[in-house]
Amino acid sequence: MTDTPPEIDERYRAMLMKRTGEARLKMGCAMRDTARAFVEASLREQDPQATMATIRKGLFLRFYGHEFDAPTRDKILTTIERAAESDSQNHQLSQ
């Protein structure tokens, strides 16, 4: 759905293109970080006791889950789970 008049879209695009590539990249990264923080907060609100694996899997599902078929999505979730377990074990060993 596009409810923005074309002339406003053009003005907005022109304003963005006046910025340097570096500035546009920083804006994009900041927006991504903000979106991630919102999703993570939502996941923690739903489950205050969520593990890091649960948070990582939830982030994946919210951002990318719809882009994969079920078998591929399950493989990715398994990999995320294993990586989180490995990270947790490595963290415990380093303490």
PDB file of N, CA and C in Angstrom:
ATOM      1  N   MET A   1       0.845  -1.172   0.000  1.00  0.00           N
ATOM      2  CA  MET A   1       0.000   0.000   0.000  1.00  0.00           C
ATOM      3  C   MET A   1       0.894   1.238   0.000  1.00  0.00           C
ATOM      4  N   THR A   2       0.598   2.133  -0.874  1.00  0.00           N
ATOM      5  CA  THR A   2       1.319   3.401  -0.926  1.00  0.00           C
ATOM      6  C   THR A   2       0.306   4.522  -0.776  1.00  0.00           C
ATOM      7  N   ASP A   3       0.413   5.240   0.339  1.00  0.00           N
ATOM      8  CA  ASP A   3      -0.525   6.341   0.548  1.00  0.00           C
ATOM      9  C   ASP A   3       0.176   7.693   0.501  1.00  0.00           C
ATOM     10  N   THR A   4       1.442   7.680   0.099  1.00  0.00           N
ATOM     11  CA  THR A   4       2.208   8.921   0.000  1.00  0.00           C
ATOM     12  C   THR A   4       2.124   9.445  -1.428  1.00  0.00           C
ATOM     13  N   PRO A   5       1.768  10.707  -1.595  1.00  0.00           N
ATOM     14  CA  PRO A   5       1.706  11.273  -2.946  1.00  0.00           C
ATOM     15  C   PRO A   5       3.082  11.193  -3.629  1.00  0.00           C
ATOM     16  N   PRO A   6       3.109  10.950  -4.933  1.00  0.00           N
ATOM     17  CA  PRO A   6       4.379  10.807  -5.656  1.00  0.00           C
ATOM     18  C   PRO A   6       5.325  11.992  -5.480  1.00  0.00           C
ATOM     19  N   GLU A   7       4.790  13.213  -5.431  1.00  0.00           N
ATOM     20  CA  GLU A   7       5.673  14.382  -5.296  1.00  0.00           C
ATOM     21  C   GLU A   7       6.373  14.393  -3.929  1.00  0.00           C
ATOM     22  N   ILE A   8       5.712  13.875  -2.899  1.00  0.00           N
ATOM     23  CA  ILE A   8       6.336  13.789  -1.568  1.00  0.00           C
ATOM     24  C   ILE A   8       7.407  12.701  -1.579  1.00  0.00           C
ATOM     25  N   ASP A   9       7.113  11.582  -2.211  1.00  0.00           N
ATOM     26  CA  ASP A   9       8.122  10.520  -2.360  1.00  0.00           C
ATOM     27  C   ASP A   9       9.367  11.060  -3.055  1.00  0.00           C
ATOM     28  N   GLU A  10       9.161  11.825  -4.107  1.00  0.00           N
ATOM     29  CA  GLU A  10      10.289  12.391  -4.856  1.00  0.00           C
ATOM     30  C   GLU A  10      11.096  13.356  -3.989  1.00  0.00           C
ATOM     31  N   ARG A  11      10.408  14.208  -3.229  1.00  0.00           N
ATOM     32  CA  ARG A  11      11.111  15.146  -2.334  1.00  0.00           C
ATOM     33  C   ARG A  11      11.920  14.394  -1.282  1.00  0.00           C
ATOM     34  N   TYR A  12      11.309  13.365  -0.708  1.00  0.00           N
ATOM     35  CA  TYR A  12      11.986  12.583   0.326  1.00  0.00           C
ATOM     36  C   TYR A  12      13.218  11.895  -0.252  1.00  0.00           C
ATOM     37  N   ARG A  13      13.064  11.289  -1.410  1.00  0.00           N
ATOM     38  CA  ARG A  13      14.203  10.620  -2.056  1.00  0.00           C
ATOM     39  C   ARG A  13      15.309  11.627  -2.360  1.00  0.00           C
ATOM     40  N   ALA A  14      14.950  12.793  -2.851  1.00  0.00           N
ATOM     41  CA  ALA A  14      15.953  13.825  -3.146  1.00  0.00           C
ATOM     42  C   ALA A  14      16.693  14.241  -1.876  1.00  0.00           C
ATOM     43  N   MET A  15      15.958  14.376  -0.767  1.00  0.00           N
ATOM     44  CA  MET A  15      16.601  14.725   0.504  1.00  0.00           C
ATOM     45  C   MET A  15      17.587  13.640   0.933  1.00  0.00           C
ATOM     46  N   LEU A  16      17.183  12.385   0.787  1.00  0.00           N
ATOM     47  CA  LEU A  16      18.083  11.289   1.159  1.00  0.00           C
ATOM     48  C   LEU A  16      19.323  11.260   0.275  1.00  0.00           C
ATOM     49  N   MET A  17      19.121  11.483  -1.010  1.00  0.00           N
ATOM     50  CA  MET A  17      20.242  11.395  -1.947  1.00  0.00           C
ATOM     51  C   MET A  17      21.227  12.551  -1.780  1.00  0.00           C
ATOM     52  N   LYS A  18      20.819  13.630  -1.106  1.00  0.00           N
ATOM     53  CA  LYS A  18      21.746  14.726  -0.817  1.00  0.00           C
ATOM     54  C   LYS A  18      22.751  14.327   0.261  1.00  0.00           C
ATOM     55  N   ARG A  19      22.404  13.325   1.044  1.00  0.00           N
ATOM     56  CA  ARG A  19      23.309  12.853   2.091  1.00  0.00           C
ATOM     57  C   ARG A  19      24.427  12.025   1.462  1.00  0.00           C
ATOM     58  N   THR A  20      25.527  11.926   2.171  1.00  0.00           N
ATOM     59  CA  THR A  20      26.626  11.099   1.674  1.00  0.00           C
ATOM     60  C   THR A  20      26.229   9.628   1.783  1.00  0.00           C
ATOM     61  N   GLY A  21      26.935   8.802   1.043  1.00  0.00           N
ATOM     62  CA  GLY A  21      26.702   7.362   1.146  1.00  0.00           C
ATOM     63  C   GLY A  21      26.916   6.868   2.567  1.00  0.00           C
ATOM     64  N   GLU A  22      27.935   7.415   3.211  1.00  0.00           N
ATOM     65  CA  GLU A  22      28.223   7.025   4.595  1.00  0.00           C
ATOM     66  C   GLU A  22      27.059   7.383   5.517  1.00  0.00           C
ATOM     67  N   ALA A  23      26.510   8.571   5.344  1.00  0.00           N
ATOM     68  CA  ALA A  23      25.386   9.001   6.188  1.00  0.00           C
ATOM     69  C   ALA A  23      24.165   8.115   5.957  1.00  0.00           C
ATOM     70  N   ARG A  24      23.905   7.763   4.695  1.00  0.00           N
ATOM     71  CA  ARG A  24      22.761   6.894   4.401  1.00  0.00           C
ATOM     72  C   ARG A  24      22.972   5.507   4.998  1.00  0.00           C
ATOM     73  N   LEU A  25      24.201   5.009   4.924  1.00  0.00           N
ATOM     74  CA  LEU A  25      24.502   3.704   5.514  1.00  0.00           C
ATOM     75  C   LEU A  25      24.290   3.745   7.024  1.00  0.00           C
ATOM     76  N   LYS A  26      24.776   4.801   7.668  1.00  0.00           N
ATOM     77  CA  LYS A  26      24.599   4.937   9.119  1.00  0.00           C
ATOM     78  C   LYS A  26      23.119   4.997   9.489  1.00  0.00           C
ATOM     79  N   MET A  27      22.324   5.706   8.688  1.00  0.00           N
ATOM     80  CA  MET A  27      20.883   5.773   8.944  1.00  0.00           C
ATOM     81  C   MET A  27      20.258   4.382   8.856  1.00  0.00           C
ATOM     82  N   GLY A  28      20.624   3.655   7.817  1.00  0.00           N
ATOM     83  CA  GLY A  28      20.086   2.307   7.638  1.00  0.00           C
ATOM     84  C   GLY A  28      20.469   1.387   8.786  1.00  0.00           C
ATOM     85  N   CYS A  29      21.724   1.466   9.205  1.00  0.00           N
ATOM     86  CA  CYS A  29      22.191   0.633  10.321  1.00  0.00           C
ATOM     87  C   CYS A  29      21.471   1.001  11.615  1.00  0.00           C
ATOM     88  N   ALA A  30      21.273   2.285  11.835  1.00  0.00           N
ATOM     89  CA  ALA A  30      20.567   2.727  13.041  1.00  0.00           C
ATOM     90  C   ALA A  30      19.117   2.242  13.028  1.00  0.00           C
ATOM     91  N   MET A  31      18.468   2.284  11.865  1.00  0.00           N
ATOM     92  CA  MET A  31      17.088   1.811  11.769  1.00  0.00           C
ATOM     93  C   MET A  31      17.017   0.313  12.035  1.00  0.00           C
ATOM     94  N   ARG A  32      17.985  -0.430  11.511  1.00  0.00           N
ATOM     95  CA  ARG A  32      18.034  -1.871  11.741  1.00  0.00           C
ATOM     96  C   ARG A  32      18.237  -2.163  13.223  1.00  0.00           C
ATOM     97  N   ASP A  33      19.150  -1.442  13.867  1.00  0.00           N
ATOM     98  CA  ASP A  33      19.404  -1.642  15.294  1.00  0.00           C
ATOM     99  C   ASP A  33      18.159  -1.343  16.120  1.00  0.00           C
ATOM    100  N   THR A  34      17.440  -0.299  15.745  1.00  0.00           N
ATOM    101  CA  THR A  34      16.216   0.061  16.458  1.00  0.00           C
ATOM    102  C   THR A  34      15.154  -1.015  16.281  1.00  0.00           C
ATOM    103  N   ALA A  35      14.986  -1.497  15.059  1.00  0.00           N
ATOM    104  CA  ALA A  35      14.008  -2.558  14.799  1.00  0.00           C
ATOM    105  C   ALA A  35      14.358  -3.806  15.604  1.00  0.00           C
ATOM    106  N   ARG A  36      15.643  -4.154  15.634  1.00  0.00           N
ATOM    107  CA  ARG A  36      16.085  -5.331  16.395  1.00  0.00           C
ATOM    108  C   ARG A  36      15.785  -5.143  17.884  1.00  0.00           C
ATOM    109  N   ALA A  37      16.056  -3.965  18.410  1.00  0.00           N
ATOM    110  CA  ALA A  37      15.801  -3.698  19.829  1.00  0.00           C
ATOM    111  C   ALA A  37      14.310  -3.819  20.146  1.00  0.00           C
ATOM    112  N   PHE A  38      13.456  -3.312  19.257  1.00  0.00           N
ATOM    113  CA  PHE A  38      12.011  -3.423  19.474  1.00  0.00           C
ATOM    114  C   PHE A  38      11.568  -4.884  19.484  1.00  0.00           C
ATOM    115  N   VAL A  39      12.058  -5.658  18.521  1.00  0.00           N
ATOM    116  CA  VAL A  39      11.667  -7.068  18.450  1.00  0.00           C
ATOM    117  C   VAL A  39      12.187  -7.816  19.672  1.00  0.00           C
ATOM    118  N   GLU A  40      13.436  -7.569  20.049  1.00  0.00           N
ATOM    119  CA  GLU A  40      13.991  -8.249  21.224  1.00  0.00           C
ATOM    120  C   GLU A  40      13.194  -7.889  22.482  1.00  0.00           C
ATOM    121  N   ALA A  41      12.831  -6.630  22.638  1.00  0.00           N
ATOM    122  CA  ALA A  41      12.027  -6.219  23.797  1.00  0.00           C
ATOM    123  C   ALA A  41      10.673  -6.926  23.795  1.00  0.00           C
ATOM    124  N   SER A  42      10.075  -7.053  22.633  1.00  0.00           N
ATOM    125  CA  SER A  42       8.796  -7.743  22.514  1.00  0.00           C
ATOM    126  C   SER A  42       8.935  -9.211  22.910  1.00  0.00           C
ATOM    127  N   LEU A  43      10.005  -9.852  22.449  1.00  0.00           N
ATOM    128  CA  LEU A  43      10.235 -11.259  22.787  1.00  0.00           C
ATOM    129  C   LEU A  43      10.452 -11.429  24.290  1.00  0.00           C
ATOM    130  N   ARG A  44      11.206 -10.512  24.894  1.00  0.00           N
ATOM    131  CA  ARG A  44      11.465 -10.597  26.343  1.00  0.00           C
ATOM    132  C   ARG A  44      10.197 -10.291  27.149  1.00  0.00           C
ATOM    133  N   GLU A  45       9.343  -9.436  26.614  1.00  0.00           N
ATOM    134  CA  GLU A  45       8.074  -9.162  27.291  1.00  0.00           C
ATOM    135  C   GLU A  45       7.186 -10.406  27.270  1.00  0.00           C
ATOM    136  N   GLN A  46       7.194 -11.125  26.149  1.00  0.00           N
ATOM    137  CA  GLN A  46       6.402 -12.347  26.033  1.00  0.00           C
ATOM    138  C   GLN A  46       6.937 -13.444  26.943  1.00  0.00           C
ATOM    139  N   ASP A  47       8.281 -13.484  27.109  1.00  0.00           N
ATOM    140  CA  ASP A  47       8.916 -14.524  27.923  1.00  0.00           C
ATOM    141  C   ASP A  47      10.110 -13.925  28.656  1.00  0.00           C
ATOM    142  N   PRO A  48       9.876 -13.379  29.856  1.00  0.00           N
ATOM    143  CA  PRO A  48      10.967 -12.738  30.594  1.00  0.00           C
ATOM    144  C   PRO A  48      12.133 -13.672  30.912  1.00  0.00           C
ATOM    145  N   GLN A  49      11.886 -14.975  30.912  1.00  0.00           N
ATOM    146  CA  GLN A  49      12.940 -15.951  31.215  1.00  0.00           C
ATOM    147  C   GLN A  49      13.591 -16.508  29.944  1.00  0.00           C
ATOM    148  N   ALA A  50      13.345 -15.890  28.821  1.00  0.00           N
ATOM    149  CA  ALA A  50      13.850 -16.395  27.534  1.00  0.00           C
ATOM    150  C   ALA A  50      15.369 -16.518  27.547  1.00  0.00           C
ATOM    151  N   THR A  51      15.841 -17.626  27.005  1.00  0.00           N
ATOM    152  CA  THR A  51      17.281 -17.838  26.866  1.00  0.00           C
ATOM    153  C   THR A  51      17.780 -17.071  25.652  1.00  0.00           C
ATOM    154  N   MET A  52      19.101 -16.973  25.538  1.00  0.00           N
ATOM    155  CA  MET A  52      19.677 -16.314  24.364  1.00  0.00           C
ATOM    156  C   MET A  52      19.271 -17.067  23.094  1.00  0.00           C
ATOM    157  N   ALA A  53      19.212 -18.389  23.163  1.00  0.00           N
ATOM    158  CA  ALA A  53      18.794 -19.175  21.995  1.00  0.00           C
ATOM    159  C   ALA A  53      17.367 -18.816  21.597  1.00  0.00           C
ATOM    160  N   THR A  54      16.495 -18.679  22.570  1.00  0.00           N
ATOM    161  CA  THR A  54      15.104 -18.325  22.286  1.00  0.00           C
ATOM    162  C   THR A  54      15.007 -16.949  21.643  1.00  0.00           C
ATOM    163  N   ILE A  55      15.782 -16.010  22.162  1.00  0.00           N
ATOM    164  CA  ILE A  55      15.781 -14.655  21.593  1.00  0.00           C
ATOM    165  C   ILE A  55      16.308 -14.686  20.164  1.00  0.00           C
ATOM    166  N   ARG A  56      17.419 -15.374  19.942  1.00  0.00           N
ATOM    167  CA  ARG A  56      17.997 -15.435  18.591  1.00  0.00           C
ATOM    168  C   ARG A  56      17.032 -16.084  17.609  1.00  0.00           C
ATOM    169  N   LYS A  57      16.392 -17.169  18.038  1.00  0.00           N
ATOM    170  CA  LYS A  57      15.433 -17.833  17.150  1.00  0.00           C
ATOM    171  C   LYS A  57      14.233 -16.926  16.882  1.00  0.00           C
ATOM    172  N   GLY A  58      13.768 -16.235  17.912  1.00  0.00           N
ATOM    173  CA  GLY A  58      12.649 -15.315  17.731  1.00  0.00           C
ATOM    174  C   GLY A  58      12.977 -14.184  16.776  1.00  0.00           C
ATOM    175  N   LEU A  59      14.194 -13.643  16.901  1.00  0.00           N
ATOM    176  CA  LEU A  59      14.627 -12.589  15.977  1.00  0.00           C
ATOM    177  C   LEU A  59      14.642 -13.105  14.542  1.00  0.00           C
ATOM    178  N   PHE A  60      15.211 -14.291  14.365  1.00  0.00           N
ATOM    179  CA  PHE A  60      15.246 -14.871  13.020  1.00  0.00           C
ATOM    180  C   PHE A  60      13.830 -15.030  12.463  1.00  0.00           C
ATOM    181  N   LEU A  61      12.948 -15.597  13.264  1.00  0.00           N
ATOM    182  CA  LEU A  61      11.588 -15.840  12.774  1.00  0.00           C
ATOM    183  C   LEU A  61      10.868 -14.543  12.424  1.00  0.00           C
ATOM    184  N   ARG A  62      11.026 -13.515  13.245  1.00  0.00           N
ATOM    185  CA  ARG A  62      10.334 -12.246  12.980  1.00  0.00           C
ATOM    186  C   ARG A  62      10.862 -11.560  11.726  1.00  0.00           C
ATOM    187  N   PHE A  63      12.185 -11.595  11.549  1.00  0.00           N
ATOM    188  CA  PHE A  63      12.765 -10.874  10.416  1.00  0.00           C
ATOM    189  C   PHE A  63      12.789 -11.693   9.127  1.00  0.00           C
ATOM    190  N   TYR A  64      13.068 -12.986   9.235  1.00  0.00           N
ATOM    191  CA  TYR A  64      13.329 -13.769   8.023  1.00  0.00           C
ATOM    192  C   TYR A  64      12.502 -15.046   7.893  1.00  0.00           C
ATOM    193  N   GLY A  65      11.784 -15.433   8.912  1.00  0.00           N
ATOM    194  CA  GLY A  65      11.087 -16.714   8.908  1.00  0.00           C
ATOM    195  C   GLY A  65      10.173 -16.929   7.719  1.00  0.00           C
ATOM    196  N   HIS A  66       9.513 -15.877   7.283  1.00  0.00           N
ATOM    197  CA  HIS A  66       8.559 -15.978   6.169  1.00  0.00           C
ATOM    198  C   HIS A  66       9.244 -16.206   4.818  1.00  0.00           C
ATOM    199  N   GLU A  67      10.560 -16.051   4.778  1.00  0.00           N
ATOM    200  CA  GLU A  67      11.280 -16.168   3.510  1.00  0.00           C
ATOM    201  C   GLU A  67      11.744 -17.592   3.209  1.00  0.00           C
ATOM    202  N   PHE A  68      11.506 -18.522   4.128  1.00  0.00           N
ATOM    203  CA  PHE A  68      11.996 -19.890   3.965  1.00  0.00           C
ATOM    204  C   PHE A  68      10.848 -20.877   4.075  1.00  0.00           C
ATOM    205  N   ASP A  69      10.999 -22.008   3.368  1.00  0.00           N
ATOM    206  CA  ASP A  69      10.018 -23.071   3.541  1.00  0.00           C
ATOM    207  C   ASP A  69      10.274 -23.738   4.897  1.00  0.00           C
ATOM    208  N   ALA A  70       9.314 -24.526   5.365  1.00  0.00           N
ATOM    209  CA  ALA A  70       9.387 -25.100   6.714  1.00  0.00           C
ATOM    210  C   ALA A  70      10.648 -25.941   6.950  1.00  0.00           C
ATOM    211  N   PRO A  71      11.037 -26.848   6.034  1.00  0.00           N
ATOM    212  CA  PRO A  71      12.247 -27.642   6.302  1.00  0.00           C
ATOM    213  C   PRO A  71      13.509 -26.783   6.422  1.00  0.00           C
ATOM    214  N   THR A  72      13.637 -25.786   5.566  1.00  0.00           N
ATOM    215  CA  THR A  72      14.808 -24.908   5.622  1.00  0.00           C
ATOM    216  C   THR A  72      14.784 -24.082   6.897  1.00  0.00           C
ATOM    217  N   ARG A  73      13.627 -23.562   7.242  1.00  0.00           N
ATOM    218  CA  ARG A  73      13.475 -22.774   8.468  1.00  0.00           C
ATOM    219  C   ARG A  73      13.862 -23.610   9.692  1.00  0.00           C
ATOM    220  N   ASP A  74      13.430 -24.876   9.718  1.00  0.00           N
ATOM    221  CA  ASP A  74      13.764 -25.756  10.845  1.00  0.00           C
ATOM    222  C   ASP A  74      15.264 -26.010  10.938  1.00  0.00           C
ATOM    223  N   LYS A  75      15.921 -26.179   9.801  1.00  0.00           N
ATOM    224  CA  LYS A  75      17.378 -26.375   9.805  1.00  0.00           C
ATOM    225  C   LYS A  75      18.082 -25.144  10.362  1.00  0.00           C
ATOM    226  N   ILE A  76      17.632 -23.985   9.948  1.00  0.00           N
ATOM    227  CA  ILE A  76      18.243 -22.738  10.426  1.00  0.00           C
ATOM    228  C   ILE A  76      18.022 -22.588  11.924  1.00  0.00           C
ATOM    229  N   LEU A  77      16.821 -22.877  12.395  1.00  0.00           N
ATOM    230  CA  LEU A  77      16.532 -22.774  13.828  1.00  0.00           C
ATOM    231  C   LEU A  77      17.392 -23.743  14.635  1.00  0.00           C
ATOM    232  N   THR A  78      17.608 -24.945  14.107  1.00  0.00           N
ATOM    233  CA  THR A  78      18.485 -25.915  14.775  1.00  0.00           C
ATOM    234  C   THR A  78      19.907 -25.390  14.847  1.00  0.00           C
ATOM    235  N   THR A  79      20.374 -24.792  13.769  1.00  0.00           N
ATOM    236  CA  THR A  79      21.724 -24.222  13.746  1.00  0.00           C
ATOM    237  C   THR A  79      21.849 -23.078  14.748  1.00  0.00           C
ATOM    238  N   ILE A  80      20.843 -22.235  14.829  1.00  0.00           N
ATOM    239  CA  ILE A  80      20.849 -21.133  15.797  1.00  0.00           C
ATOM    240  C   ILE A  80      20.904 -21.691  17.216  1.00  0.00           C
ATOM    241  N   GLU A  81      20.115 -22.715  17.490  1.00  0.00           N
ATOM    242  CA  GLU A  81      20.094 -23.351  18.815  1.00  0.00           C
ATOM    243  C   GLU A  81      21.476 -23.893  19.169  1.00  0.00           C
ATOM    244  N   ARG A  82      22.086 -24.613  18.245  1.00  0.00           N
ATOM    245  CA  ARG A  82      23.421 -25.184  18.495  1.00  0.00           C
ATOM    246  C   ARG A  82      24.460 -24.093  18.717  1.00  0.00           C
ATOM    247  N   ALA A  83      24.405 -23.046  17.926  1.00  0.00           N
ATOM    248  CA  ALA A  83      25.365 -21.949  18.071  1.00  0.00           C
ATOM    249  C   ALA A  83      25.198 -21.268  19.427  1.00  0.00           C
ATOM    250  N   ALA A  84      23.965 -21.087  19.861  1.00  0.00           N
ATOM    251  CA  ALA A  84      23.721 -20.458  21.163  1.00  0.00           C
ATOM    252  C   ALA A  84      24.227 -21.349  22.290  1.00  0.00           C
ATOM    253  N   GLU A  85      24.023 -22.665  22.170  1.00  0.00           N
ATOM    254  CA  GLU A  85      24.530 -23.598  23.180  1.00  0.00           C
ATOM    255  C   GLU A  85      26.051 -23.551  23.227  1.00  0.00           C
ATOM    256  N   SER A  86      26.671 -23.530  22.058  1.00  0.00           N
ATOM    257  CA  SER A  86      28.130 -23.468  21.980  1.00  0.00           C
ATOM    258  C   SER A  86      28.650 -22.173  22.593  1.00  0.00           C
ATOM    259  N   ASP A  87      27.996 -21.060  22.274  1.00  0.00           N
ATOM    260  CA  ASP A  87      28.389 -19.767  22.846  1.00  0.00           C
ATOM    261  C   ASP A  87      28.273 -19.796  24.366  1.00  0.00           C
ATOM    262  N   SER A  88      27.194 -20.399  24.862  1.00  0.00           N
ATOM    263  CA  SER A  88      26.963 -20.471  26.302  1.00  0.00           C
ATOM    264  C   SER A  88      28.042 -21.312  26.980  1.00  0.00           C
ATOM    265  N   GLN A  89      28.395 -22.441  26.368  1.00  0.00           N
ATOM    266  CA  GLN A  89      29.441 -23.303  26.926  1.00  0.00           C
ATOM    267  C   GLN A  89      30.788 -22.600  26.906  1.00  0.00           C
ATOM    268  N   ASN A  90      31.103 -21.932  25.816  1.00  0.00           N
ATOM    269  CA  ASN A  90      32.372 -21.207  25.723  1.00  0.00           C
ATOM    270  C   ASN A  90      32.434 -20.088  26.753  1.00  0.00           C
ATOM    271  N   HIS A  91      31.306 -19.424  26.979  1.00  0.00           N
ATOM    272  CA  HIS A  91      31.257 -18.344  27.969  1.00  0.00           C
ATOM    273  C   HIS A  91      31.505 -18.901  29.374  1.00  0.00           C
ATOM    274  N   GLN A  92      30.917 -20.063  29.669  1.00  0.00           N
ATOM    275  CA  GLN A  92      31.101 -20.680  30.984  1.00  0.00           C
ATOM    276  C   GLN A  92      32.549 -21.108  31.186  1.00  0.00           C
ATOM    277  N   LEU A  93      33.197 -21.614  30.141  1.00  0.00           N
ATOM    278  CA  LEU A  93      34.588 -22.050  30.239  1.00  0.00           C
ATOM    279  C   LEU A  93      35.532 -20.881  30.471  1.00  0.00           C
ATOM    280  N   SER A  94      35.192 -19.724  29.936  1.00  0.00           N
ATOM    281  CA  SER A  94      36.088 -18.570  30.044  1.00  0.00           C
ATOM    282  C   SER A  94      35.972 -17.866  31.391  1.00  0.00           C
ATOM    283  N   GLN A  95      35.004 -18.259  32.205  1.00  0.00           N
ATOM    284  CA  GLN A  95      34.837 -17.593  33.511  1.00  0.00           C
ATOM    285  C   GLN A  95      35.639 -18.274  34.586  1.00  0.00           C
TER     286      GLN A  95
END
